[in-house]
Short mmCIF file of C-alpha atoms in Angstrom, two decimals:
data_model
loop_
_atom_site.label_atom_id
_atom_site.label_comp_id
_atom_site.label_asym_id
_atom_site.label_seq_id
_atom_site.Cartn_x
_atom_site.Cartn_y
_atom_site.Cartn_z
CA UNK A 3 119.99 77.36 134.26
CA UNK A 4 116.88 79.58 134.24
CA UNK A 5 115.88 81.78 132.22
CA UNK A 6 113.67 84.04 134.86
CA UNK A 7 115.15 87.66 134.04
CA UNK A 8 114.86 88.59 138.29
CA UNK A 9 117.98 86.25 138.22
CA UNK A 10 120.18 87.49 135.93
CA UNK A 11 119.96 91.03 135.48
CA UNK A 12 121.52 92.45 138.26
CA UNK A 13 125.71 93.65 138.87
CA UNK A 14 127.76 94.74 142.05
CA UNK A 15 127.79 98.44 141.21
CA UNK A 16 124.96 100.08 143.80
CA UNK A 17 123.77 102.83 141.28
CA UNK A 18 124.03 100.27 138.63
CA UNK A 19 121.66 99.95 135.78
CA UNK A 20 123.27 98.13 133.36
CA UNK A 21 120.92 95.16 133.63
CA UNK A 22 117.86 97.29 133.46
CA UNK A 23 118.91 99.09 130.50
CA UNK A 24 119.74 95.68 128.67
CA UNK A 25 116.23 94.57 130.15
CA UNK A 26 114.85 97.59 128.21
CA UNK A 27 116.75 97.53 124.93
CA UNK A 28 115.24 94.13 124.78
CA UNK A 29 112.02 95.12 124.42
CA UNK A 30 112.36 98.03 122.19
CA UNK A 31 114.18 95.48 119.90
CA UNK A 32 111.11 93.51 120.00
CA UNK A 33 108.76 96.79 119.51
CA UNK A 34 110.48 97.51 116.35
CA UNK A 35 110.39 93.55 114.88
CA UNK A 36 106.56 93.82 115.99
CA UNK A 37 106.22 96.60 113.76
CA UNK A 38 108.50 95.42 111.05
CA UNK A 39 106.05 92.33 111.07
CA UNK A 40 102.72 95.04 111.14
CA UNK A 41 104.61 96.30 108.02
CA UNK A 42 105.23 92.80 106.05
CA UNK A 43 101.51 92.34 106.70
CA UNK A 44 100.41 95.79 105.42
CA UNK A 45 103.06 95.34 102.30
CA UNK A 46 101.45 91.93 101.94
CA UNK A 47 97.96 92.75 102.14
CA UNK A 48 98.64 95.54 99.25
CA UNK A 49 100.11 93.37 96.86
CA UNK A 50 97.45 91.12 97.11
CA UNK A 51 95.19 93.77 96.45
CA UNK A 52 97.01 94.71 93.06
CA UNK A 53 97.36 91.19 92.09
CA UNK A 54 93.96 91.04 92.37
CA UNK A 55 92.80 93.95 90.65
CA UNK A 56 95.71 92.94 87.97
CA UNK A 57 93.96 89.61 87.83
CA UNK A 58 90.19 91.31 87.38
CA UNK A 59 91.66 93.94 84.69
CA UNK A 60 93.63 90.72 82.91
CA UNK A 61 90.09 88.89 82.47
CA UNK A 62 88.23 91.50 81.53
CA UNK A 63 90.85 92.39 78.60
CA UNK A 64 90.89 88.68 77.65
CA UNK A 65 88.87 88.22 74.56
CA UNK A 66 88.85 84.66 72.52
CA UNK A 67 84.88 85.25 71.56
CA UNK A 68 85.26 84.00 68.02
CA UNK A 69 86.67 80.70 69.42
CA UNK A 70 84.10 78.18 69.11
CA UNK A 71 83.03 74.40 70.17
CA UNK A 72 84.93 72.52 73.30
CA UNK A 73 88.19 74.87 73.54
CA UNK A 74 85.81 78.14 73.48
CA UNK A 75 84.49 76.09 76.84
CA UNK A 76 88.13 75.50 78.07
CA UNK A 77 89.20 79.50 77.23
CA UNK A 78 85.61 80.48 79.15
CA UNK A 79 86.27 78.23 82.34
CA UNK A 80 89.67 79.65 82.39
CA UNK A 81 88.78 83.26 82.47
CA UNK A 82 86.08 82.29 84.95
CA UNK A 83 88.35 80.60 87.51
CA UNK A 84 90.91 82.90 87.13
CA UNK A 85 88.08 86.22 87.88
CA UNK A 86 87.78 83.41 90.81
CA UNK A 87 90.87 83.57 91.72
CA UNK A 88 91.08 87.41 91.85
CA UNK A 89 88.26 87.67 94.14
CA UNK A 90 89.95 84.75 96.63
CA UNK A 91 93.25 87.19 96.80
CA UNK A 92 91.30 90.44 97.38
CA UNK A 93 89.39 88.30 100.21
CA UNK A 94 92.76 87.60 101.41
CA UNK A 95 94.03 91.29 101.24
CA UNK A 96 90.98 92.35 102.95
CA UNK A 97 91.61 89.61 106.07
CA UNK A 98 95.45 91.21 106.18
CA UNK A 99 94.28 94.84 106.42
CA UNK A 100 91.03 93.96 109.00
CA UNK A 101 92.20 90.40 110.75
CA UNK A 102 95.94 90.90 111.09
CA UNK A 103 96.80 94.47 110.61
CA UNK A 104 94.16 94.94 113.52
CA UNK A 105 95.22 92.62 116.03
CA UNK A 106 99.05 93.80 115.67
CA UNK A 107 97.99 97.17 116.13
CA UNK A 108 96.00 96.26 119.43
CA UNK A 109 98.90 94.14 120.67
CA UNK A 110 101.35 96.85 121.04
CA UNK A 111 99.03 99.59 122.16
CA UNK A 112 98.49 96.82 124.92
CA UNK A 113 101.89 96.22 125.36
CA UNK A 114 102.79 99.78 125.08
CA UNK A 115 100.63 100.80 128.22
CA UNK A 116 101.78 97.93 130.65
CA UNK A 117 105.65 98.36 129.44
CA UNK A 118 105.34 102.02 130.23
CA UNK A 119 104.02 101.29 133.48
CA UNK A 120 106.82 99.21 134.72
CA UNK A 121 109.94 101.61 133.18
CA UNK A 122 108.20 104.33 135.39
CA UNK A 123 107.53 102.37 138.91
CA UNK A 124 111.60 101.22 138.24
CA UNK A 125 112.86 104.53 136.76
CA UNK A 126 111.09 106.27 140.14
CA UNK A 127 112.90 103.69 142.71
CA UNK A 128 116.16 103.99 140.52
CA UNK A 129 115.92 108.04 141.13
CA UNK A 130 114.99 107.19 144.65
CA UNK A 131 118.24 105.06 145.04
CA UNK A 132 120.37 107.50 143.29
CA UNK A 133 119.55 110.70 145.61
CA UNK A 134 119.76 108.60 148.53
CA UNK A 135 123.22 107.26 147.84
CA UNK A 136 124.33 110.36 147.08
CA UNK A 137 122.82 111.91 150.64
CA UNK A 138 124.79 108.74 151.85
CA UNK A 139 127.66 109.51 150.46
CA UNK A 140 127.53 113.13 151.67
CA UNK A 141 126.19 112.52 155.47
CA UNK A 142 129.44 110.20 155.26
CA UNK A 143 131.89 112.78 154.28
CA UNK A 144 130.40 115.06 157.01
CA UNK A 145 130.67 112.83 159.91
CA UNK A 146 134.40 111.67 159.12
CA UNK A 147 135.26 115.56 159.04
CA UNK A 148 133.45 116.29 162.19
CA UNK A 149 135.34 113.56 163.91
CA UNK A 150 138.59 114.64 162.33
CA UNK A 151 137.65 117.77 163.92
CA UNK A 152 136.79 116.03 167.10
CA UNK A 153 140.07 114.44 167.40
CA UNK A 154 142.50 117.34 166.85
CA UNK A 155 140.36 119.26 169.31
CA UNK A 156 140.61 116.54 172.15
CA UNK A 157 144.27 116.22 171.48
CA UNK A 158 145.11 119.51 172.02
CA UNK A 159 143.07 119.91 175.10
CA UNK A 160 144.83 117.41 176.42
CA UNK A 161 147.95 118.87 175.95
CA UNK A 162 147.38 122.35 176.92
CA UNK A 163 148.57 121.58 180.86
CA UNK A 164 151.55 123.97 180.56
CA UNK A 165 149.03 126.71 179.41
CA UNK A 166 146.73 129.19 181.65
CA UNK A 167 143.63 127.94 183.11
CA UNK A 168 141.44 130.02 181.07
CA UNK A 169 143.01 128.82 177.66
CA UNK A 170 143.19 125.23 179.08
CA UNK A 171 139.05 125.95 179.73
CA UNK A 172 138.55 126.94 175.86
CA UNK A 173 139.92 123.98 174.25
CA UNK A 174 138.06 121.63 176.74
CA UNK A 175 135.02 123.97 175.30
CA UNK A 176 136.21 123.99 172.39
CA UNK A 177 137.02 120.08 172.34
CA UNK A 178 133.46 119.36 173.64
CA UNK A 179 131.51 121.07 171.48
CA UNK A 180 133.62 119.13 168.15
CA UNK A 181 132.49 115.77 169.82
CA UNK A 182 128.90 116.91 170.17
CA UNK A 183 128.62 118.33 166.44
CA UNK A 184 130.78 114.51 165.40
CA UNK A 185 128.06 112.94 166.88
CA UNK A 186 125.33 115.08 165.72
CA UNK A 187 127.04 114.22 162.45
CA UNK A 188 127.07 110.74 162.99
CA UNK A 189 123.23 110.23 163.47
CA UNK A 190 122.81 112.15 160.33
CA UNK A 191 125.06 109.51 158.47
CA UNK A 192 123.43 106.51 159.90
CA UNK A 193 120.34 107.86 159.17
CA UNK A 194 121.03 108.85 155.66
CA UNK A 195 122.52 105.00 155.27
CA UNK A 196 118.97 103.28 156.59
CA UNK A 197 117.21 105.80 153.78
CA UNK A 198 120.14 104.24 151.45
CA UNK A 199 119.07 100.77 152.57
CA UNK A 200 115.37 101.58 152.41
CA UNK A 201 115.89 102.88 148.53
CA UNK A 202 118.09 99.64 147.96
CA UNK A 203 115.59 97.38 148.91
CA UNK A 204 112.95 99.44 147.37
CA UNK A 205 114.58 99.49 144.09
CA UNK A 206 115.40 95.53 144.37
CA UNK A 207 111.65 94.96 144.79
CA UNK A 208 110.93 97.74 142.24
CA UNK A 209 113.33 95.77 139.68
CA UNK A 210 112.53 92.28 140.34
CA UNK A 211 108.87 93.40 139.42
CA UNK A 212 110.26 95.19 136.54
CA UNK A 213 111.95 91.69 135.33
CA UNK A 214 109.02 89.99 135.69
CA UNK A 215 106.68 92.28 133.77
CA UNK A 216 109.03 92.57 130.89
CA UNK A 217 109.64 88.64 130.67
CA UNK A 218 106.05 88.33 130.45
CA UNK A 219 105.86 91.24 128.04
CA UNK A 220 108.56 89.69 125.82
CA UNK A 221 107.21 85.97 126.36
CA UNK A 222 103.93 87.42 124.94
CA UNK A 223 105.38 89.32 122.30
CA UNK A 224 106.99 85.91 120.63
CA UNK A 225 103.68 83.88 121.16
CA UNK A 226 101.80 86.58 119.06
CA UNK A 227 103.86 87.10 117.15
CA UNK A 228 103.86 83.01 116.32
CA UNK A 229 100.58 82.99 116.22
CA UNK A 230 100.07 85.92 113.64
CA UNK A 231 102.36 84.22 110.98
CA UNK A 232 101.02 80.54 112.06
CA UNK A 233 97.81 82.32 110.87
CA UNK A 234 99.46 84.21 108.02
CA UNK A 235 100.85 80.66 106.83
CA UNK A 236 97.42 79.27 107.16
CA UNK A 237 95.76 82.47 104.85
CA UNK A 238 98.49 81.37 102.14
CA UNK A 239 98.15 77.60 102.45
CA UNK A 240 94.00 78.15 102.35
CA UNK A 241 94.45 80.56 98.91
CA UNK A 242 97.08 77.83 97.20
CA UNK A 243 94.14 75.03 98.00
CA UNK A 244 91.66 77.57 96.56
CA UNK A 245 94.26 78.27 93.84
CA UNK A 246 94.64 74.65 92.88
CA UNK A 247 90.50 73.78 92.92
CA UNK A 248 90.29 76.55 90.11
CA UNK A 249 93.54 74.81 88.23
CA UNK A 250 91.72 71.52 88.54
CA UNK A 251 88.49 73.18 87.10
CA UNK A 252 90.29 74.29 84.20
CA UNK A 253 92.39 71.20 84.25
CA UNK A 254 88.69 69.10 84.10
CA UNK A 255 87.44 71.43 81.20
CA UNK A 256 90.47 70.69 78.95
CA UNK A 257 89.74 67.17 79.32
CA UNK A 258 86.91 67.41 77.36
CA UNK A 259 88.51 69.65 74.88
CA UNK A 260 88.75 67.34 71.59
CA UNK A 261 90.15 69.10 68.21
CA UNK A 262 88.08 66.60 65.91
CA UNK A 263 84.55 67.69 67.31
CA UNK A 264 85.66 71.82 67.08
CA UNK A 265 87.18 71.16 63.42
CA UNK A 266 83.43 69.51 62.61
CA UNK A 267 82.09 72.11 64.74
CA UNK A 268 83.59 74.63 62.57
CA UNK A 269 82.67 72.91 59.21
CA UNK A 270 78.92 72.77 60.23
CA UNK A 271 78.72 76.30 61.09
CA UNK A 272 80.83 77.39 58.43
CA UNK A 273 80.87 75.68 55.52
CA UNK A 274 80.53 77.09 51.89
CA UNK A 275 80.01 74.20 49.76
CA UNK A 276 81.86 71.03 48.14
CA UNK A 277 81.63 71.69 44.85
CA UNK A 278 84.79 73.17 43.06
CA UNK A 279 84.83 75.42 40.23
CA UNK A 280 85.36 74.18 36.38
CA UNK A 281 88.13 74.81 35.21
CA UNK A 282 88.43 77.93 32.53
CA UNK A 283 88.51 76.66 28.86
CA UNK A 284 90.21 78.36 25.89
CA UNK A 285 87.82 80.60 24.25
CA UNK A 286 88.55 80.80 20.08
CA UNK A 287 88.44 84.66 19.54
CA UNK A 288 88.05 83.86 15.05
CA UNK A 289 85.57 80.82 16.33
CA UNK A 290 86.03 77.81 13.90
CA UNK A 291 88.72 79.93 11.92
CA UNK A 292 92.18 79.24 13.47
CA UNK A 293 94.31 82.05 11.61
CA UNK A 294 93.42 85.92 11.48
CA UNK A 295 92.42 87.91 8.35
CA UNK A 296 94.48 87.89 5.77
CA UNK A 297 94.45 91.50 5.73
CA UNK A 298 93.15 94.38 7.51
CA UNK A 299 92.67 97.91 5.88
CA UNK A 300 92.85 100.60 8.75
CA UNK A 301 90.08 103.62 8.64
CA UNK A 302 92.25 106.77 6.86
CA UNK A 303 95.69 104.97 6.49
CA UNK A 304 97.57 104.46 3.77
CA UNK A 305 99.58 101.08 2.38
CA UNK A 306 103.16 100.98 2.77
CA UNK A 307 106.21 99.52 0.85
CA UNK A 308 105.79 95.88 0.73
CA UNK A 309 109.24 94.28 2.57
CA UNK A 310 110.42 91.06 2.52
CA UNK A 311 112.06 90.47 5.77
CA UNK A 312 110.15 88.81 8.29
CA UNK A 313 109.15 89.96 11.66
CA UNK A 314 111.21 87.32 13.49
CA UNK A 315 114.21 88.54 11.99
CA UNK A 316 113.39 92.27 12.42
CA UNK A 317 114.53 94.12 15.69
CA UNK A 318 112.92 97.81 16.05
CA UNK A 319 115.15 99.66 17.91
CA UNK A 320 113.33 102.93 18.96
CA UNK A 321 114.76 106.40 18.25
CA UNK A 322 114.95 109.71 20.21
CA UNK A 323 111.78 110.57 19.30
CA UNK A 324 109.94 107.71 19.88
CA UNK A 325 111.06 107.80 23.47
CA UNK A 326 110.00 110.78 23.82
CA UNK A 327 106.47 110.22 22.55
CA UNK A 328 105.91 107.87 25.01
CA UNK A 329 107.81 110.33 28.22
CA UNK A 330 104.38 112.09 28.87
CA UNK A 331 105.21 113.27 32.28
CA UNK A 332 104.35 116.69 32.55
CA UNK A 333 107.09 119.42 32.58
CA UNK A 334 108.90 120.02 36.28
CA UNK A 335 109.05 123.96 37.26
CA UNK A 336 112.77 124.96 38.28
CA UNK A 337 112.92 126.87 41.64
CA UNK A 338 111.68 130.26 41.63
CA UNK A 339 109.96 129.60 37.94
CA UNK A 340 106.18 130.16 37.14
CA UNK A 341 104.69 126.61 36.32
CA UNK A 342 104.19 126.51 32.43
CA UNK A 343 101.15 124.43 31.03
CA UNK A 344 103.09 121.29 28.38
CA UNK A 345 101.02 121.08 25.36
CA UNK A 346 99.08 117.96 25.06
CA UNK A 347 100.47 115.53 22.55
CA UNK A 348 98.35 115.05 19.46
CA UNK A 349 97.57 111.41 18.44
CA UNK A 350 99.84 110.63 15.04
CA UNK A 351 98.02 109.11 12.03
CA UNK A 352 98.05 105.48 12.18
CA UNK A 353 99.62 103.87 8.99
CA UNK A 354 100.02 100.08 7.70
CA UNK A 355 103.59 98.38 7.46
CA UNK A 356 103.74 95.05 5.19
CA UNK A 357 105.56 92.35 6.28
CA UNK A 358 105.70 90.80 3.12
CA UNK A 359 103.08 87.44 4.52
CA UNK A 360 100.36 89.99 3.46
CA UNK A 361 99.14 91.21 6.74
CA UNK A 362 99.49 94.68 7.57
CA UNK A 363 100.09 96.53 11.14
CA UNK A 364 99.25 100.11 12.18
CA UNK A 365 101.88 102.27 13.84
CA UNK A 366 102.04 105.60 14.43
CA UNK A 367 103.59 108.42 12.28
CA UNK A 368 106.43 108.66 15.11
CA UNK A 369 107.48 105.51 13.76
CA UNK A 370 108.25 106.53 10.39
CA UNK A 371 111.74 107.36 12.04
CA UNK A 372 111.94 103.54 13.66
CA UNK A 373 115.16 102.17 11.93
CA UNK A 374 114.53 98.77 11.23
CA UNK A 375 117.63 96.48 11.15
CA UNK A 376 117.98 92.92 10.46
CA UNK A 377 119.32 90.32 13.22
CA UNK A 378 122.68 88.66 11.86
CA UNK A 379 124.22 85.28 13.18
CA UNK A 380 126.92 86.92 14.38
CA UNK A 381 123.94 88.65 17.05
CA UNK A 382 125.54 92.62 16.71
CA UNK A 383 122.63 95.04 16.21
CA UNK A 384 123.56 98.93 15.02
CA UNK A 385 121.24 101.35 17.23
CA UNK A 386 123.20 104.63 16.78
CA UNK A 387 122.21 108.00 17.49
CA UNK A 388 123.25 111.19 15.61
CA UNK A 389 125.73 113.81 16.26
CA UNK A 390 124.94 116.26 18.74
CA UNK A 391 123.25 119.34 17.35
CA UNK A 392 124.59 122.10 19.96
CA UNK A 393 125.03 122.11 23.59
CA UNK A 394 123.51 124.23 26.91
CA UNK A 395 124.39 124.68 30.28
CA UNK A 396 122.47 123.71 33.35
CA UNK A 397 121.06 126.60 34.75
CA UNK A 398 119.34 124.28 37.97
CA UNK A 399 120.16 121.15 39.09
CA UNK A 400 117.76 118.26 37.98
CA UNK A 401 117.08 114.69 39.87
CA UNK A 402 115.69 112.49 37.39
CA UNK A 403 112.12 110.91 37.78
CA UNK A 404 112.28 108.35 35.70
CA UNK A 405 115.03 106.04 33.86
CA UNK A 406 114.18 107.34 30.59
CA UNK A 407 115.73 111.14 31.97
CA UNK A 408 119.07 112.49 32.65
CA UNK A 409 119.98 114.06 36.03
CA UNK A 410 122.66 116.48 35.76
CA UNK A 411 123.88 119.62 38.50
CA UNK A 412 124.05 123.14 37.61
CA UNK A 413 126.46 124.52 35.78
CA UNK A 414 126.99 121.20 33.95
CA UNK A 415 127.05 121.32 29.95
CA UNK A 416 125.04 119.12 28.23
CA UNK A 417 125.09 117.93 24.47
CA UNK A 418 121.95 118.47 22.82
CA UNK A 419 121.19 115.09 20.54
CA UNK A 420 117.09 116.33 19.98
CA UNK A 421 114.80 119.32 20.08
CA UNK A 422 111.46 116.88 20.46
CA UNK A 423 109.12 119.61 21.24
CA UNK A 424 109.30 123.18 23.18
CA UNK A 425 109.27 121.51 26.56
CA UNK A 426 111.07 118.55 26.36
CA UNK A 427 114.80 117.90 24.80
CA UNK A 428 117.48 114.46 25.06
CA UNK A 429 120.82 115.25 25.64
CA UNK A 430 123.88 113.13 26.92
CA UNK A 431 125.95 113.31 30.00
CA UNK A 432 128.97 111.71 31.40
CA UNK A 433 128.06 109.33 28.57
CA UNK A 434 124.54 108.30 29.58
CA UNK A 435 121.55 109.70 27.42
CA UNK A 436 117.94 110.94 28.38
CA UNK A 437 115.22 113.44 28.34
CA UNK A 438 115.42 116.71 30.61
CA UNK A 439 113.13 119.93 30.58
CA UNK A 440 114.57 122.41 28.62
CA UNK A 441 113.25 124.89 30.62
CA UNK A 442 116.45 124.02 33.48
CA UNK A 443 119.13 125.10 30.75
CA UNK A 444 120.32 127.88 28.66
CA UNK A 445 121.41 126.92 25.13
CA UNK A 446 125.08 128.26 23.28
#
């Protein structure tokens, strides 16, 4: 079978176009995958365009310049083949947009102009066809009447013998005129079916030319459009060969990459020295003499009571006001108080305590109320404090800012243990002891 489209577009109906319109669908079908195909190319040429830009902006952010010896080479050829690279795919985006996008564009402007040509030569012999069947059809109509007409006026002419003359004379008139007008009629129909014929034949030719020029249209449509993605293919095949040169370039330079000539690279360039440092020796502080002074007499002090218990089996457990001689965070302001100034702390006088070997130690007067207890066997140590001496109630809640305070909430009552100074006092709490600013609570 053939595939010529004058030979198998046609159907029995006289006005119809059913094969024309199919004819013409056709190529509208391939209008709209032409310009699917002018948008891949346009979609394809812009991403190549951003890939290459992406490509440019990647290199240019790449850094690596404190790399040094045979990889610094490797990292450099890299960056370099891949700018490389970025210029081959904007050279490729630039033949989509000029080579392709171009010649698709020309193509159906081209194919436009001689498709529109045809649909109007055909649409102008279908019209053609269309009024003359119709005239046809009409003239036909018209002529049967007239000889309907004809007929019933014959007949009763010929039976009008029992009548008068002068009526049997009008319907012989009357009968001879019908024929004449039947006949008139008739010419009109057969000349109305040669137009019919002429407008069949001319819309046969019109058609079969029609056929023709869109088979040719549609033939040329699939070769070019071949041809543009043969020569799409051959863009893309052409970049992955340039692609894979710059790979092998890189691919070359990291052959000569060797980690034992960049590690004495780096030690060349680099190096400090290979001498190490002595180590640090023990420095005598007494020199030649290996013990300390037998005794030392501090500048104003005084000599304390001589004891006999050694320091190794002598615990100091620290009272309240020791602690609180060495809290020296300055006094917290409760909300809507005016800041007060806490006094500084004066420095105690420094005396001796003898520890029976006949060495002496300076502490300070605060430590006259150190209780000094001897370690038993048995490992229990006494560390009391007193009593309470009076209580006071929280006026502000406190957080406190240390582990050597007590935090309490207001309203709470706290027993007062010590009055240190004006600022600061220790109190206990739920059964846990520390300092807090007086200044928070209100004594009873």
């Amino acid at each position: 079978m053939s595939y010529n489209f004058a030979d198998h577009f046609w159907e029995l109906e006289f006005t119809g176009v059913a094969g024309y319109e199919v004819l013409v669908k056709r190529l509208k079908d391939g209008k709209k995958m032409t310009q699917d195909f002018e948008d891949f190319v346009r979609a394809r040429a812009k991403l190549e365009e951003n890939y290459a830009k992406d490509l440019l902006k990647l290199v240019k952010g790449a850094h690596g310049e404190t790399e040094i010896g045979s990889l610094r080479a490797s990292w450099d050829c890299l960056k370099a083949e891949t700018e490389a690279s970025s210029r081959e795919h904007m050279a490729v985006a630039q033949a989509l947009s000029i080579d392709l996008e171009k010649g698709v564009k020309e193509f159906k402007e081209r194919q436009r102009d001689t498709r529109k040509k045809a649909e109007d030569t055909a649409k102008k012999a279908q019209g053609f066809k269309k009024t003359s069947f119709q005239s046809e059809n009409k003239s036909r109509q018209d002529y049967h009447s007239k000889c309907r007409a004809a007929d019933r006026a014959e007949d009763a002419a010929s039976k009008s013998g029992h009548l008068q003359p002068k009526k049997i004379e009008e319907l012989r008139v009357r009968a001879k005129k019908a024929r004449l007008a039947a006949e008139q009629s008739d010419m009109m129909y057969q000349e109305s079916l040669e137009n019919l014929d002429k407008a069949r034949l001319l819309w046969e030719r019109e058609m079969e030319v029609c056929c023709t020029v869109f088979q040719d249209l549609e033939e040329e449509r699939i070769l070019f459009l071949r041809a543009m993605m043969w020569k799409l293919t051959n863009v893309y095949s052409s970049l992955a060969v340039r692609n894979d040169e710059f790979n092998e370039s890189v691919r070359c330079s990291l052959e000569q990459c060797d980690a034992d000539s960049d590690l004495m690279l780096f030690v060349q360039q680099k190096r400090t020295g290979s001498d190490r440092p002595a180590p640090v020796e023990y420095e005598n502080f007494y020199g030649n003499n290996p013990a300390p002074p037998a005794t030392r007499q501090p500048a104003g002090g005084q000599r304390q009571m001589h004891s006999n218990v050694s320091m190794s089996n002598v615990t100091a457990v620290p009272s309240p006001a020791q602690a609180s001689m060495m809290h020296a965070r300055s006094l917290p302001v409760p909300p809507g108080a005016v800041p007060q100034q806490r006094p500084s702390a004066e420095i105690p006088q420094e005396q001796l305590l003898d520890f029976g070997d006949g060495a002496y130690s300076t502490v300070p007067n605060a430590m006259q109320q150190v209780h000094m207890h001897p370690i038993h066997h048995n490992g229990n140590t006494a560390a009391k404090l007193h009593a309470g001496i009076g209580q006071c109630r929280a006026n502000f809640a406190y957080e406190a800012q240390g582990a050597e305070e007590l935090s309490f909430n207001e309203g709470e009552v706290i027993v007062v243990l010590m009055k240190e100074d004006i600022n600061w006092w220790r109190g206990e709490l739920r059964g846990r002891q520390g300092m807090f600013p007086c200044n928070y609570v209100t004594e009873f």
